[in-house]
Structures are given as C-alpha cells and as structure tokens.
Tab-separated table of C-alpha atoms in Angstrom:
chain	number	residue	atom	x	y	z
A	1315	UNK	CA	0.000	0.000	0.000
A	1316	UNK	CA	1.340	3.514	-1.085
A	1317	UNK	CA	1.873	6.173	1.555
A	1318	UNK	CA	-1.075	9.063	1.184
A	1319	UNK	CA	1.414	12.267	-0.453
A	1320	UNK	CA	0.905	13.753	2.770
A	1321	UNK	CA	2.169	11.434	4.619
A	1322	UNK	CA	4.893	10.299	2.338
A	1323	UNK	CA	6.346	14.005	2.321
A	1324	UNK	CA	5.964	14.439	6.347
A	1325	UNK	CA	8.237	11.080	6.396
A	1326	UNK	CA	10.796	12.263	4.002
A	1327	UNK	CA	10.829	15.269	6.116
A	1328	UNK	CA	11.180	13.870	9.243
A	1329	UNK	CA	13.855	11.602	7.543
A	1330	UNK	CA	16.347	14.319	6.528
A	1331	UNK	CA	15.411	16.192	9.490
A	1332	UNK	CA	16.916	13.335	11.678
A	1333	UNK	CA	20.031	12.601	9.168
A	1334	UNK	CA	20.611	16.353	9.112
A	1335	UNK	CA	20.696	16.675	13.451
A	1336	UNK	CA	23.053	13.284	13.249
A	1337	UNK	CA	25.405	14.802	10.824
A	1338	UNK	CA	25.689	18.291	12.989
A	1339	UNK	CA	25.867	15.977	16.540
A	1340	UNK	CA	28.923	14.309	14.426
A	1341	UNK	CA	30.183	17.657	13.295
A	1342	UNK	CA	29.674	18.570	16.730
A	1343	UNK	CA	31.298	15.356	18.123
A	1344	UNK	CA	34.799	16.087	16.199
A	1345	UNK	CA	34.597	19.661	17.268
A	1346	UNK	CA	35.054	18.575	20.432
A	1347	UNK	CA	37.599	16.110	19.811
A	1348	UNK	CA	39.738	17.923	17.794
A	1349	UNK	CA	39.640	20.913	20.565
A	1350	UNK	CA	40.678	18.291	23.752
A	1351	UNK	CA	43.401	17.132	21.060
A	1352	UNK	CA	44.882	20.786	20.465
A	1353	UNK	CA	44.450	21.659	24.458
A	1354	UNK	CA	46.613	18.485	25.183
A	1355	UNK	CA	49.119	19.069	22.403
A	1356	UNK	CA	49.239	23.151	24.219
A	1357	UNK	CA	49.918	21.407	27.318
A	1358	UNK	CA	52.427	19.563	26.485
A	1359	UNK	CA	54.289	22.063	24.904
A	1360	UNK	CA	53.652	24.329	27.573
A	1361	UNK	CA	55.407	21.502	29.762
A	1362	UNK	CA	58.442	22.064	27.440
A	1363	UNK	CA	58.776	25.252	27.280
A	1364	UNK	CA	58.553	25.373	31.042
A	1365	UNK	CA	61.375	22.361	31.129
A	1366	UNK	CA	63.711	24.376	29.191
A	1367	UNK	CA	63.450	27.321	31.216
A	1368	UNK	CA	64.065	25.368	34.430
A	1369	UNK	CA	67.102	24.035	32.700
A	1370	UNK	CA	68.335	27.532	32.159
A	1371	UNK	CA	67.923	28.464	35.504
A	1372	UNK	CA	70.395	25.449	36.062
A	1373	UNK	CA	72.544	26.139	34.042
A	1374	UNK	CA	72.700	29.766	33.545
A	1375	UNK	CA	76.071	29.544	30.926
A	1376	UNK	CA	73.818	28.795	28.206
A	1377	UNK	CA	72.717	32.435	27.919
A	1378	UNK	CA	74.717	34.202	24.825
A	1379	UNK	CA	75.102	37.576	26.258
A	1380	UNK	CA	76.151	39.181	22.291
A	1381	UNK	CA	72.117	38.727	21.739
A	1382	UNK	CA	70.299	41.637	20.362
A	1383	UNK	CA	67.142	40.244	21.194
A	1384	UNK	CA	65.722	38.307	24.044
A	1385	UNK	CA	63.673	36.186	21.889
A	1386	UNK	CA	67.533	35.432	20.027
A	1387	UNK	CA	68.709	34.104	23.076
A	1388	UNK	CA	65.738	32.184	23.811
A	1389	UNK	CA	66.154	30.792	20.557
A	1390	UNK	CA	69.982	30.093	20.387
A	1391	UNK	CA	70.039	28.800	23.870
A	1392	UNK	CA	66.455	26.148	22.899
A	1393	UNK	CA	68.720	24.242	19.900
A	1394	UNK	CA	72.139	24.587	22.083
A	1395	UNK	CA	70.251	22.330	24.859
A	1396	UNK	CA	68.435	20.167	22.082
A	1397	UNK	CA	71.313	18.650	20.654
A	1398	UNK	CA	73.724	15.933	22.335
A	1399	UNK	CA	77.022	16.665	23.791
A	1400	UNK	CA	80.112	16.069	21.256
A	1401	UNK	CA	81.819	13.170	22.049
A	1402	UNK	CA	85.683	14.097	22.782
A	1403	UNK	CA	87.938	12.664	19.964
C-alpha cells in the first residue's frame, strides 16, 4: 500500500530532518575532539617550554650575552640544549 502524499512528504521530512541533526551531533562530536586534542598538544608544549626554562635556571652559561634580542637568546640557547654533547675525539 502507497503512503497518502501527505504522509509520504511528512516522512521524508522527518527523515532528513533526523540525518541532518546526526550529521551536525557528528560535526559537533569532532569539534570537540579535535579541541581536547589541540588543548593536550598546548599542554604539552607548555610543559616544554617550562622544562627548558628550568634548565636555564640550572645552568645559567647557556645564555649568549652578544644577543640583540631576548627572543635570540631564547632561541639560540632552545637548539644549544636540544642537541647531544660532542663526544671528545
């Protein structure tokens, strides 16, 4: 038996209605995922950034006083502390 048109076009619309509020809880869903990802991945570089500053305080040689800017220092003093010590020959 065929759906009255009425009834046929309240379905469909009901239908779409439901797919469309799926789709945005989704949307909504990986919003919210993707936000707790990028807080975490903040965090943790926070938690670096906060490491290597601790280190400096340490070890207060590391700080190039021939720097124009702070932010040169900063810098310098980051990829001095990142690499390994050199092996004596």
């Amino acid at each position: 038996m065929i759906a009255p048109p009425d009834r046929a076009a309240r379905l469909a619309y009901h239908h779409a209605r439901e797919q469309r509020e799926r789709r945005m809880a989704h949307k909504a869903s990986d919003q919210r995922s993707r936000d707790v990802h990028l807080q975490l991945a903040n965090h943790h570089k926070l938690e670096g950034l906060l490491l290597l500053l601790s280190r400096q305080e340490e070890a207060p040689l590391l700080v190039t006083p021939a720097a124009q800017k702070p932010s040169e220092s900063i810098t310098r003093n980051v990829l001095s502390s990142s690499r390994p010590p050199i092996a004596p020959e």
